[in-house]
CSV table of C-alpha atoms and ligand atoms in Angstrom, one decimal:
chain,number,residue,atom,x,y,z
A,1,MET,CA,104.5,117.9,113.4
A,2,ASN,CA,106.7,117.9,116.1
A,3,GLN,CA,109.5,121.0,116.1
A,4,SER,CA,111.9,119.6,118.9
A,5,ILE,CA,113.3,117.0,117.0
A,6,ASN,CA,116.5,116.5,114.2
A,7,VAL,CA,117.4,113.7,112.2
A,8,ALA,CA,121.6,113.4,111.9
A,9,LYS,CA,122.9,111.3,109.1
A,10,PHE,CA,126.3,111.3,109.5
A,11,GLY,CA,127.8,109.8,106.2
A,12,GLY,CA,130.7,106.7,105.0
A,13,THR,CA,133.9,108.5,106.1
A,14,SER,CA,132.4,110.5,109.2
A,15,VAL,CA,131.7,107.0,110.4
A,16,ALA,CA,135.2,105.5,108.5
A,17,ASN,CA,137.4,104.5,111.2
A,18,PHE,CA,137.0,105.2,115.3
A,19,GLU,CA,138.6,109.0,115.4
A,20,ALA,CA,136.0,110.3,112.9
A,21,ILE,CA,133.5,108.1,114.8
A,22,GLN,CA,134.8,110.6,118.0
A,23,ASN,CA,133.6,113.8,115.4
A,24,CYS,CA,129.9,112.3,114.5
A,25,LEU,CA,129.4,111.5,118.8
A,26,ARG,CA,130.7,115.8,119.8
A,27,VAL,CA,128.1,116.5,117.5
A,28,ILE,CA,125.2,114.4,118.6
A,29,ALA,CA,125.2,115.4,122.0
A,30,ASP,CA,125.8,119.3,121.3
A,31,ASN,CA,122.3,118.8,120.2
A,32,GLU,CA,120.1,117.5,121.9
A,33,LYS,CA,117.2,117.9,119.5
A,34,THR,CA,118.9,115.2,117.5
A,35,ARG,CA,116.9,112.0,118.8
A,36,VAL,CA,117.2,109.9,115.6
A,37,VAL,CA,120.8,109.3,113.6
A,38,VAL,CA,121.0,107.5,110.2
A,39,VAL,CA,124.7,106.3,109.0
A,40,SER,CA,126.5,105.6,106.3
A,41,ALA,CA,127.9,102.0,105.9
A,42,ALA,CA,132.1,102.8,107.2
A,43,GLY,CA,133.5,104.4,103.9
A,44,GLY,CA,134.5,101.7,101.2
A,45,VAL,CA,133.0,99.1,102.9
A,46,THR,CA,130.0,99.4,100.6
A,47,ASN,CA,132.1,99.4,97.4
A,48,LEU,CA,133.4,95.7,98.6
A,49,LEU,CA,129.8,94.9,99.0
A,50,VAL,CA,129.3,95.8,95.1
A,51,ASN,CA,131.7,93.6,94.1
A,52,LEU,CA,131.0,90.8,96.1
A,53,ALA,CA,127.6,90.8,95.4
A,54,HIS,CA,128.9,91.8,91.1
A,55,GLN,CA,131.0,90.1,90.4
A,56,ALA,CA,131.9,86.1,90.0
A,57,ASN,CA,135.5,86.5,91.7
A,58,THR,CA,137.2,83.2,92.8
A,59,GLN,CA,137.5,82.2,96.6
A,60,ASP,CA,140.0,83.8,97.6
A,61,VAL,CA,139.2,87.5,96.6
A,62,ILE,CA,135.8,86.6,98.1
A,63,PHE,CA,137.6,85.4,101.7
A,64,GLU,CA,140.3,89.1,100.9
A,65,HIS,CA,137.3,91.3,100.8
A,66,CYS,CA,135.3,89.9,103.5
A,67,GLU,CA,139.1,90.2,105.2
A,68,THR,CA,139.0,94.0,104.4
A,69,ILE,CA,136.1,94.8,105.5
A,70,LYS,CA,136.5,92.5,108.4
A,71,GLU,CA,139.8,94.5,109.6
A,72,LYS,CA,138.0,98.0,109.5
A,73,GLU,CA,134.5,96.5,111.5
A,74,TYR,CA,137.3,94.6,113.9
A,75,ALA,CA,139.2,98.4,114.3
A,76,ILE,CA,136.2,100.0,115.3
A,77,LEU,CA,135.4,97.8,118.2
A,78,ASN,CA,138.9,97.1,119.1
A,79,ARG,CA,138.6,100.2,120.3
A,80,LEU,CA,136.1,100.4,122.4
A,81,SER,CA,136.3,100.3,126.6
A,82,GLN,CA,134.1,96.9,126.6
A,83,PRO,CA,134.2,96.0,122.7
A,84,SER,CA,132.6,92.7,124.5
A,85,ILE,CA,128.9,93.4,124.3
A,86,VAL,CA,129.1,93.9,121.2
A,87,LYS,CA,131.1,91.7,119.5
A,88,PRO,CA,128.9,88.6,119.9
A,89,LYS,CA,126.3,90.7,117.7
A,90,LEU,CA,128.8,92.0,115.0
A,91,ASP,CA,130.3,88.2,114.2
A,92,ALA,CA,127.4,87.2,113.7
A,93,LEU,CA,126.8,89.7,111.1
A,94,LEU,CA,130.4,88.8,110.0
A,95,GLU,CA,129.4,85.8,109.0
A,96,GLU,CA,125.9,86.4,107.0
A,97,LEU,CA,128.7,88.4,104.9
A,98,SER,CA,130.7,85.6,104.2
A,99,SER,CA,128.0,83.0,103.7
A,100,LEU,CA,126.3,85.2,101.2
A,101,ALA,CA,128.9,86.2,99.4
A,102,LEU,CA,130.0,82.8,99.2
A,103,HIS,CA,126.4,81.6,98.2
A,104,GLU,CA,126.3,80.1,94.7
A,105,GLU,CA,123.5,82.6,93.7
A,106,ILE,CA,124.8,85.4,94.8
A,107,ASN,CA,126.0,86.9,91.5
A,108,HIS,CA,122.3,86.1,90.0
A,109,ASN,CA,119.9,87.2,92.8
A,110,ASP,CA,119.1,90.7,93.4
A,111,ALA,CA,117.2,90.2,97.1
A,112,LEU,CA,120.5,88.2,98.5
A,113,LYS,CA,122.4,91.0,96.7
A,114,ASP,CA,120.3,93.8,98.6
A,115,GLN,CA,120.8,91.2,101.7
A,116,LEU,CA,124.8,91.6,101.5
A,117,LEU,CA,124.7,95.4,100.3
A,118,SER,CA,122.5,95.9,103.7
A,119,LEU,CA,125.6,94.7,105.6
A,120,GLY,CA,128.1,97.5,105.8
A,121,GLU,CA,125.4,99.5,107.5
A,122,ARG,CA,124.0,97.5,109.9
A,123,MET,CA,127.2,96.7,111.6
A,124,SER,CA,128.4,100.5,111.2
A,125,SER,CA,125.0,101.0,112.7
A,126,LEU,CA,125.8,98.4,115.7
A,127,LEU,CA,129.7,100.5,116.2
A,128,VAL,CA,128.4,103.4,116.0
A,129,ALA,CA,125.6,103.1,118.6
A,130,ALA,CA,128.3,101.1,121.2
A,131,CYS,CA,130.4,103.9,120.7
A,132,LEU,CA,127.7,106.7,121.1
A,133,SER,CA,126.5,105.0,125.0
A,134,GLU,CA,130.3,104.6,126.0
A,135,PHE,CA,130.7,108.5,125.0
A,136,GLY,CA,127.5,108.6,127.9
A,137,VAL,CA,124.9,109.6,125.9
A,138,LYS,CA,121.9,106.6,125.6
A,139,ALA,CA,121.5,105.1,122.5
A,140,LEU,CA,119.7,102.1,121.2
A,141,ASN,CA,120.6,100.7,117.6
A,142,PHE,CA,117.1,100.7,116.1
A,143,ASP,CA,116.9,98.5,112.1
A,144,VAL,CA,115.3,100.5,109.9
A,145,ARG,CA,113.6,97.2,108.7
A,146,ASN,CA,111.3,97.6,110.3
A,147,VAL,CA,109.7,101.0,109.7
A,148,LEU,CA,111.4,102.1,106.1
A,149,LYS,CA,108.8,100.0,104.0
A,150,THR,CA,109.2,100.2,100.3
A,151,ASP,CA,108.9,98.0,97.3
A,152,SER,CA,109.9,94.7,95.8
A,153,THR,CA,112.5,96.9,93.2
A,154,PHE,CA,115.7,95.5,94.3
A,155,GLY,CA,118.7,97.5,94.1
A,156,GLU,CA,116.6,100.9,94.0
A,157,ALA,CA,114.1,100.7,96.7
A,158,VAL,CA,111.0,103.0,95.8
A,159,PRO,CA,110.0,103.9,99.8
A,160,ASN,CA,106.1,103.3,101.4
A,161,LEU,CA,105.6,106.7,102.2
A,162,ALA,CA,101.9,105.7,104.3
A,163,GLN,CA,103.2,102.6,105.9
A,164,ILE,CA,107.2,104.6,106.3
A,165,LYS,CA,104.5,107.2,108.6
A,166,LYS,CA,102.7,104.3,109.9
A,167,GLN,CA,105.7,102.7,111.2
A,168,ALA,CA,107.6,105.8,112.1
A,169,GLU,CA,104.5,106.7,114.9
A,170,LEU,CA,104.6,103.1,115.5
A,171,LEU,CA,107.7,101.6,116.2
A,172,LEU,CA,110.4,104.8,116.1
A,173,TYR,CA,108.5,107.3,118.0
A,174,PRO,CA,107.6,105.8,121.0
A,175,GLN,CA,111.5,105.3,121.7
A,176,LEU,CA,113.1,108.6,121.0
A,177,SER,CA,112.1,110.3,124.9
A,178,GLY,CA,114.4,106.9,126.0
A,179,ALA,CA,117.4,106.9,124.5
A,180,VAL,CA,119.5,109.0,120.8
A,181,ILE,CA,118.0,105.9,117.9
A,182,VAL,CA,121.4,105.3,115.9
A,183,THR,CA,119.9,103.7,112.9
A,184,GLN,CA,120.7,102.4,108.9
A,185,GLY,CA,120.9,104.6,105.8
A,186,PHE,CA,120.0,103.1,102.1
A,187,ILE,CA,118.7,99.7,103.3
A,188,GLY,CA,114.6,99.2,104.0
A,189,SER,CA,112.0,96.4,103.4
A,190,ASP,CA,109.4,94.9,101.4
A,191,GLU,CA,105.9,93.9,102.2
A,192,ASN,CA,107.4,90.4,103.1
A,193,GLY,CA,110.0,91.3,105.4
A,194,VAL,CA,112.6,91.0,102.8
A,195,THR,CA,115.6,93.5,102.7
A,196,THR,CA,115.5,95.9,100.1
A,197,THR,CA,118.5,99.1,99.6
A,198,LEU,CA,117.4,102.6,97.5
A,199,GLY,CA,120.6,102.8,95.5
A,200,ARG,CA,124.3,104.0,95.8
A,201,GLY,CA,124.1,107.2,98.2
A,202,GLY,CA,120.7,106.5,99.6
A,203,SER,CA,121.4,107.5,103.3
A,204,ASP,CA,120.5,110.7,102.7
A,205,PHE,CA,117.4,109.7,100.8
A,206,THR,CA,116.6,107.7,104.4
A,207,ALA,CA,117.5,110.6,107.2
A,208,ALA,CA,114.9,112.9,105.4
A,209,LEU,CA,112.1,110.2,105.1
A,210,LEU,CA,112.4,109.1,108.6
A,211,ALA,CA,112.9,113.4,109.6
A,212,GLU,CA,109.7,113.6,106.9
A,213,GLY,CA,107.5,110.1,109.0
A,214,LEU,CA,107.7,111.7,111.9
A,215,GLY,CA,107.5,115.6,110.9
A,216,ALA,CA,110.8,116.6,112.0
A,217,GLU,CA,112.5,120.2,112.1
A,218,CYS,CA,115.5,119.6,110.6
A,219,CYS,CA,117.3,116.8,108.5
A,220,GLU,CA,121.1,117.2,108.6
A,221,ILE,CA,123.4,115.7,106.5
A,222,TRP,CA,126.9,115.5,107.8
A,223,THR,CA,129.8,114.1,105.4
A,224,ASP,CA,133.5,115.4,104.4
A,225,VAL,CA,132.7,119.1,103.2
A,226,ASN,CA,130.9,121.9,105.2
A,227,GLY,CA,128.6,122.7,103.0
A,228,VAL,CA,127.5,122.7,99.5
A,229,TYR,CA,129.7,124.3,97.3
A,230,THR,CA,129.5,126.0,93.7
A,231,THR,CA,131.3,122.3,91.8
A,232,ASP,CA,132.8,119.6,93.7
A,233,PRO,CA,135.5,121.5,95.1
A,234,ARG,CA,138.3,118.3,94.5
A,235,ILE,CA,138.0,119.2,91.3
A,236,THR,CA,139.0,122.7,91.6
A,237,SER,CA,139.9,124.6,94.6
A,238,ALA,CA,138.1,128.0,93.4
A,239,ALA,CA,134.9,126.0,94.6
A,240,ARG,CA,132.7,128.1,97.2
A,241,PRO,CA,130.3,127.0,99.5
A,242,ILE,CA,126.8,128.0,99.2
A,243,ALA,CA,125.2,129.6,102.6
A,244,GLU,CA,121.4,129.1,101.5
A,245,LEU,CA,120.2,127.1,97.8
A,246,SER,CA,116.6,126.1,97.6
A,247,PHE,CA,115.4,123.2,97.7
A,248,GLU,CA,114.6,123.0,93.8
A,249,GLU,CA,118.4,123.9,92.9
A,250,ALA,CA,119.6,121.2,95.3
A,251,ALA,CA,117.7,119.2,93.6
A,252,GLU,CA,118.6,120.0,90.2
A,253,MET,CA,122.4,120.1,90.9
A,254,ALA,CA,122.0,116.4,92.5
A,255,THR,CA,120.5,115.3,90.2
A,256,PHE,CA,123.1,116.1,87.7
A,257,GLY,CA,126.0,114.5,89.4
A,258,ALA,CA,126.9,116.3,93.3
A,259,LYS,CA,127.1,113.9,95.3
A,260,VAL,CA,127.3,115.6,98.0
A,261,LEU,CA,123.2,115.3,98.5
A,262,HIS,CA,121.7,111.3,96.7
A,263,PRO,CA,118.4,113.2,94.4
A,264,ALA,CA,115.5,112.0,96.1
A,265,THR,CA,116.9,113.6,99.4
A,266,MET,CA,114.7,116.8,98.8
A,267,GLU,CA,111.2,115.3,97.6
A,268,PRO,CA,111.0,114.4,101.9
A,269,ALA,CA,112.3,117.6,102.6
A,270,LEU,CA,110.1,119.8,99.7
A,271,ARG,CA,106.6,117.4,101.2
A,272,GLN,CA,107.1,118.5,104.9
A,273,ASN,CA,109.2,121.4,104.6
A,274,ILE,CA,111.8,120.4,106.9
A,275,ARG,CA,115.2,122.1,106.4
A,276,VAL,CA,117.7,120.3,105.7
A,277,PHE,CA,121.3,121.5,106.8
A,278,VAL,CA,124.7,120.0,105.0
A,279,GLY,CA,128.0,119.9,107.1
A,280,SER,CA,130.7,118.8,108.3
A,281,SER,CA,131.1,116.0,110.6
A,282,LYS,CA,134.7,116.7,111.2
A,283,ASP,CA,134.7,121.0,111.5
A,284,PRO,CA,131.1,121.8,112.2
A,285,LYS,CA,131.3,124.5,113.6
A,286,SER,CA,132.8,125.8,109.8
A,287,GLY,CA,129.6,126.6,108.5
A,288,GLY,CA,127.2,124.8,106.0
A,289,THR,CA,124.5,125.3,103.6
A,290,TRP,CA,120.7,125.4,104.2
A,291,LEU,CA,118.4,124.3,101.8
A,292,VAL,CA,114.7,125.9,102.1
A,293,LYS,CA,112.0,126.3,100.0
A,294,ASP,CA,112.4,129.2,99.0
A,295,CYS,CA,115.4,131.0,99.1
A,296,ASP,CA,116.1,135.0,99.0
A,297,ASP,CA,118.5,134.7,96.5
A,298,GLU,CA,118.4,132.5,93.2
A,299,PRO,CA,121.2,133.7,90.5
A,300,ALA,CA,121.2,132.8,87.7
A,301,PHE,CA,124.2,130.9,87.4
A,302,ARG,CA,124.6,128.3,90.8
A,303,ALA,CA,127.2,125.4,90.3
A,304,ILE,CA,128.1,123.8,87.7
A,305,THR,CA,128.2,119.8,88.4
A,306,ARG,CA,129.6,116.4,86.9
A,307,ARG,CA,127.7,113.1,86.2
A,308,LYS,CA,130.2,110.2,84.5
A,309,GLU,CA,129.4,107.0,83.0
A,310,GLN,CA,127.4,108.6,81.0
A,311,VAL,CA,126.7,106.3,77.1
A,312,MET,CA,125.5,108.1,73.7
A,313,VAL,CA,122.9,106.2,71.4
A,314,THR,CA,123.0,106.5,68.6
A,315,VAL,CA,119.6,104.9,66.8
A,316,LYS,CA,119.0,105.0,63.2
A,317,THR,CA,116.8,103.8,60.4
A,318,PRO,CA,116.9,105.1,56.9
A,319,LYS,CA,113.7,104.4,56.1
A,320,MET,CA,113.2,107.2,58.9
A,321,MET,CA,112.5,109.9,56.4
A,322,TYR,CA,109.6,108.1,55.5
A,323,ALA,CA,108.9,106.2,58.6
A,324,GLN,CA,106.2,108.5,61.1
A,325,GLY,CA,106.5,107.2,64.2
A,326,PHE,CA,109.8,106.0,64.8
A,327,LEU,CA,110.8,108.1,67.1
A,328,GLU,CA,107.6,107.2,69.5
A,329,LYS,CA,108.8,103.7,69.1
A,330,VAL,CA,112.4,104.2,70.6
A,331,PHE,CA,110.8,106.5,73.5
A,332,ALA,CA,108.3,103.5,74.2
A,333,VAL,CA,111.1,100.8,74.3
A,334,ILE,CA,113.0,103.4,76.7
A,335,ALA,CA,109.7,104.1,78.6
A,336,LYS,CA,108.8,100.4,78.4
A,337,ASN,CA,112.1,99.9,80.7
A,338,LYS,CA,111.7,103.2,82.7
A,339,LEU,CA,114.9,105.0,81.4
A,340,SER,CA,115.8,108.6,82.0
A,341,VAL,CA,117.3,110.6,79.1
A,342,ASP,CA,118.7,113.6,79.8
A,343,LEU,CA,120.1,115.1,76.5
A,344,VAL,CA,118.5,114.0,73.1
A,345,THR,CA,119.4,115.5,69.0
A,346,THR,CA,117.6,114.5,66.4
A,347,SER,CA,118.2,114.3,62.9
A,348,GLU,CA,116.2,113.6,60.0
A,349,ILE,CA,117.5,109.5,59.4
A,350,SER,CA,118.9,109.6,63.6
A,351,VAL,CA,118.4,110.3,67.0
A,352,SER,CA,120.6,110.5,69.6
A,353,PHE,CA,120.1,110.4,73.3
A,354,THR,CA,122.5,110.2,76.4
A,355,LEU,CA,121.5,107.6,79.6
A,356,ASP,CA,123.2,107.3,82.6
A,357,ASN,CA,125.2,104.2,83.3
A,358,PRO,CA,127.2,103.5,86.5
A,359,ALA,CA,128.3,100.1,86.7
A,360,ASN,CA,126.9,97.2,88.5
A,361,SER,CA,123.7,99.6,88.3
A,362,VAL,CA,120.2,99.2,87.8
A,363,ALA,CA,120.6,101.7,85.6
A,364,GLU,CA,123.2,99.6,84.0
A,365,LYS,CA,121.0,96.5,83.6
A,366,LEU,CA,117.7,98.2,82.4
A,367,ASN,CA,119.4,100.1,79.3
A,368,TYR,CA,120.7,96.6,78.7
A,369,GLN,CA,117.5,95.5,78.1
A,370,ALA,CA,116.1,98.6,76.3
A,371,LEU,CA,119.6,98.6,73.8
A,372,ALA,CA,119.0,94.9,73.4
A,373,GLU,CA,115.0,95.5,72.2
A,374,LEU,CA,116.7,98.4,70.1
A,375,GLU,CA,118.5,96.9,68.5
A,376,ASP,CA,116.2,94.4,66.8
A,377,MET,CA,114.2,97.2,65.5
A,378,CYS,CA,117.2,100.0,63.9
A,379,GLU,CA,120.9,100.0,64.0
A,380,VAL,CA,121.8,101.0,67.1
A,381,ASN,CA,125.5,102.7,68.2
A,382,VAL,CA,126.4,102.7,71.5
A,383,GLU,CA,129.5,105.4,73.0
A,384,HIS,CA,131.2,105.1,76.6
A,385,GLY,CA,133.5,107.4,77.8
A,386,PHE,CA,131.1,110.4,78.9
A,387,ASP,CA,130.8,112.7,81.1
A,388,LEU,CA,127.5,115.4,81.3
A,389,VAL,CA,129.0,118.8,82.8
A,390,THR,CA,125.9,120.8,83.9
A,391,ILE,CA,125.5,124.7,84.6
A,392,VAL,CA,122.6,124.6,87.6
A,393,GLY,CA,121.3,127.8,87.8
A,394,ASN,CA,118.1,130.3,87.5
A,395,GLN,CA,116.5,132.3,84.4
A,396,MET,CA,119.7,130.9,82.3
A,397,GLN,CA,117.6,131.5,79.2
A,398,SER,CA,117.5,135.1,80.0
A,399,VAL,CA,121.1,136.1,80.8
A,400,LYS,CA,122.4,138.1,77.1
A,401,GLY,CA,125.7,136.6,76.3
A,402,LEU,CA,125.3,133.4,78.2
A,403,THR,CA,126.4,130.9,74.9
A,404,GLY,CA,128.9,132.8,73.3
A,405,LYS,CA,131.0,132.8,76.5
A,406,VAL,CA,130.7,129.4,77.2
A,407,PHE,CA,131.1,128.6,74.2
A,408,ALA,CA,133.9,130.9,73.7
A,409,ALA,CA,135.5,129.3,76.3
A,410,LEU,CA,134.5,125.4,75.6
A,411,ASP,CA,136.4,126.5,72.4
A,412,PHE,CA,139.0,123.6,73.5
A,413,VAL,CA,137.0,120.4,74.1
A,414,GLU,CA,135.0,118.3,71.7
A,415,VAL,CA,131.9,118.4,73.2
A,416,ARG,CA,129.5,116.2,71.9
A,417,MET,CA,126.1,117.2,72.9
A,418,ILE,CA,124.3,120.0,73.9
A,419,CYS,CA,121.0,121.2,76.2
A,420,PHE,CA,119.7,124.2,75.6
A,421,GLY,CA,116.7,125.6,76.6
A,422,ALA,CA,114.3,122.7,77.3
A,423,ASN,CA,114.7,124.3,81.1
A,424,PRO,CA,115.5,127.9,82.6
A,425,HIS,CA,117.2,125.6,85.3
A,426,ASN,CA,120.4,124.2,83.6
A,427,MET,CA,122.6,123.9,80.5
A,428,ALA,CA,124.0,120.8,79.8
A,429,PHE,CA,127.1,119.2,77.7
A,430,LEU,CA,128.4,115.4,77.1
A,431,VAL,CA,132.3,115.7,77.1
A,432,GLU,CA,135.0,112.7,77.0
A,433,ASP,CA,135.5,111.6,80.8
A,434,LYS,CA,139.0,112.5,80.2
A,435,GLN,CA,138.5,115.9,79.5
A,436,SER,CA,135.6,117.0,82.0
A,437,SER,CA,137.6,118.3,84.9
A,438,ASP,CA,139.3,120.3,82.4
A,439,VAL,CA,135.2,121.8,81.4
A,440,VAL,CA,134.4,122.2,85.0
A,441,ARG,CA,137.2,124.4,86.0
A,442,THR,CA,137.1,126.1,83.1
A,443,LEU,CA,132.7,126.9,82.7
A,444,HIS,CA,133.7,127.5,87.0
A,445,ASP,CA,136.2,130.3,86.3
A,446,VAL,CA,133.9,132.0,83.3
A,447,LEU,CA,131.1,132.4,85.1
A,448,PHE,CA,132.1,132.2,89.2
B,1,ADP,P1,129.0,110.9,102.3
B,1,ADP,O1,129.6,109.3,102.6
B,1,ADP,O2,129.2,112.0,103.5
B,1,ADP,O3,127.5,110.7,101.9
B,1,ADP,P2,129.3,111.3,99.3
B,1,ADP,O4,131.4,111.1,99.2
B,1,ADP,O5,128.2,110.7,99.3
B,1,ADP,O6,129.4,111.6,101.2
B,1,ADP,O7,129.1,112.7,99.2
B,1,ADP,C1,130.6,114.0,99.2
B,1,ADP,C2,131.2,114.4,98.4
B,1,ADP,O8,130.0,114.7,97.0
B,1,ADP,C3,132.3,115.3,98.8
B,1,ADP,O9,133.2,115.0,99.5
B,1,ADP,C4,132.4,116.5,97.5
B,1,ADP,O10,133.6,115.4,96.4
B,1,ADP,C5,131.6,115.4,95.9
B,1,ADP,N1,130.7,116.2,95.5
B,1,ADP,C6,130.3,116.6,94.4
B,1,ADP,N2,130.1,117.6,94.0
B,1,ADP,C7,129.8,118.3,95.2
B,1,ADP,C8,129.2,120.4,95.2
B,1,ADP,N3,128.9,121.2,94.4
B,1,ADP,N4,129.8,120.7,97.0
B,1,ADP,C9,130.1,119.4,97.6
B,1,ADP,N5,130.7,118.6,97.4
B,1,ADP,C10,130.5,118.0,96.0
B,2,LIG,N1,126.4,102.9,101.9
B,2,LIG,C1,125.3,103.6,101.0
B,2,LIG,C2,126.6,103.3,99.4
B,2,LIG,O1,127.9,103.5,100.0
B,2,LIG,C3,125.3,104.0,100.9
B,2,LIG,C4,124.9,105.8,101.7
B,2,LIG,O2,126.6,105.9,101.6
B,2,LIG,O3,125.0,106.3,101.4
B,2,LIG,O4,126.4,103.9,98.6
B,3,MG,MG1,126.5,110.6,99.5
């Protein structure tokens, strides 16, 4: 274990333009332990790449999106003192981008989609490395695909931990003394060297995986908020930053929608007991949140989270009362398609459950397959337009009067499903998306 290395990750807003990047450079230069820097694509770029990969656009729209991306990258390039050093490399990446975007197979070939999605991070790491060099810190732009080995599940690739460790020791570690390594979040490569991606928001996960592979002491997640809050500060100004959180609490929050951290980030940190810090690259002195293995304070109510784009599926068979094994068949389809179900309710003739359904995600595709299989078996009703609001905490089931308090506060909403009691860490509600902000605000007022 190397005690002296930090891995620092900077998200999309932090590297969105030249001014924002200057804040990151100061954070990097301020801590000599920071030897590896992981960057996201400049803010907004991945959304455009996702659109190019998934939508059948007209040529005009394709050119327009490519042009918007080029303008963002050039706006950074042109602020460099010596743009000519990196311009040929940036132009080559932009060229790759437009040829993939125009590729006739792009909407149908998952490997090509990931290759296209990888360009945001590849361009931003090139530019941030150049900015860091001009700032006076020796920097090296490193292709993370040589280290971050994954399986071939395009769009949501699973990292190969043994390979990552081996490659990190072989290729990354020897470079650390000579320069600060600036590399890409979110992307990797499979055993054939084909580019993969880890899923939206995956750069946090990359940083934690590299920290694990290198035996780092700390993994810093620099973003646009100074820490993990009691709820998304964009929903209510009453949200407060949390000074210290356990890995389990943070993972629970991330799983239930706290976008500030990718849900898998805590796995490597927990395995290797690497401290994780979340702070604001714009305002690094304003403090942040430490994620640790054991946290002194584990309150009953920690946070309120919201996960958007949920669908509610109800499967029904009039024969269910007599058809033992129906539940088993339904869940076999869910398991086969590797779907995860958060909320389930059953009645004598029906089963309802929720599925995560973000647009253009791997989950959306699998949901589609699973629903088609269920339709062969029984009556299926799918309702869209829901959000899942979750109270995250500890030992919640032993809080006296909790349900009364919560339900009284929520009497203005139509709650479609509830989950409480399955574990002591959360209480979840499925509500209509247009009411979810009010639900979060109300619960936050009542519980904090
Ligand atoms: P980055 O691009 O740096 O990865 P993200 O947009 O992925 O940043 O995550 C940061 C955002 O997460 C914040 O701007 C905030 O709106 C949102 N967020 C959601 N829940 C929380 C929470 N509990 N605490 C802090 N931020 C949260
Ligand atoms: N750029 C990727 C995304 O927007 C990964 C990340 O930012 O973490 O999802
Ligand atoms: Mg993020």
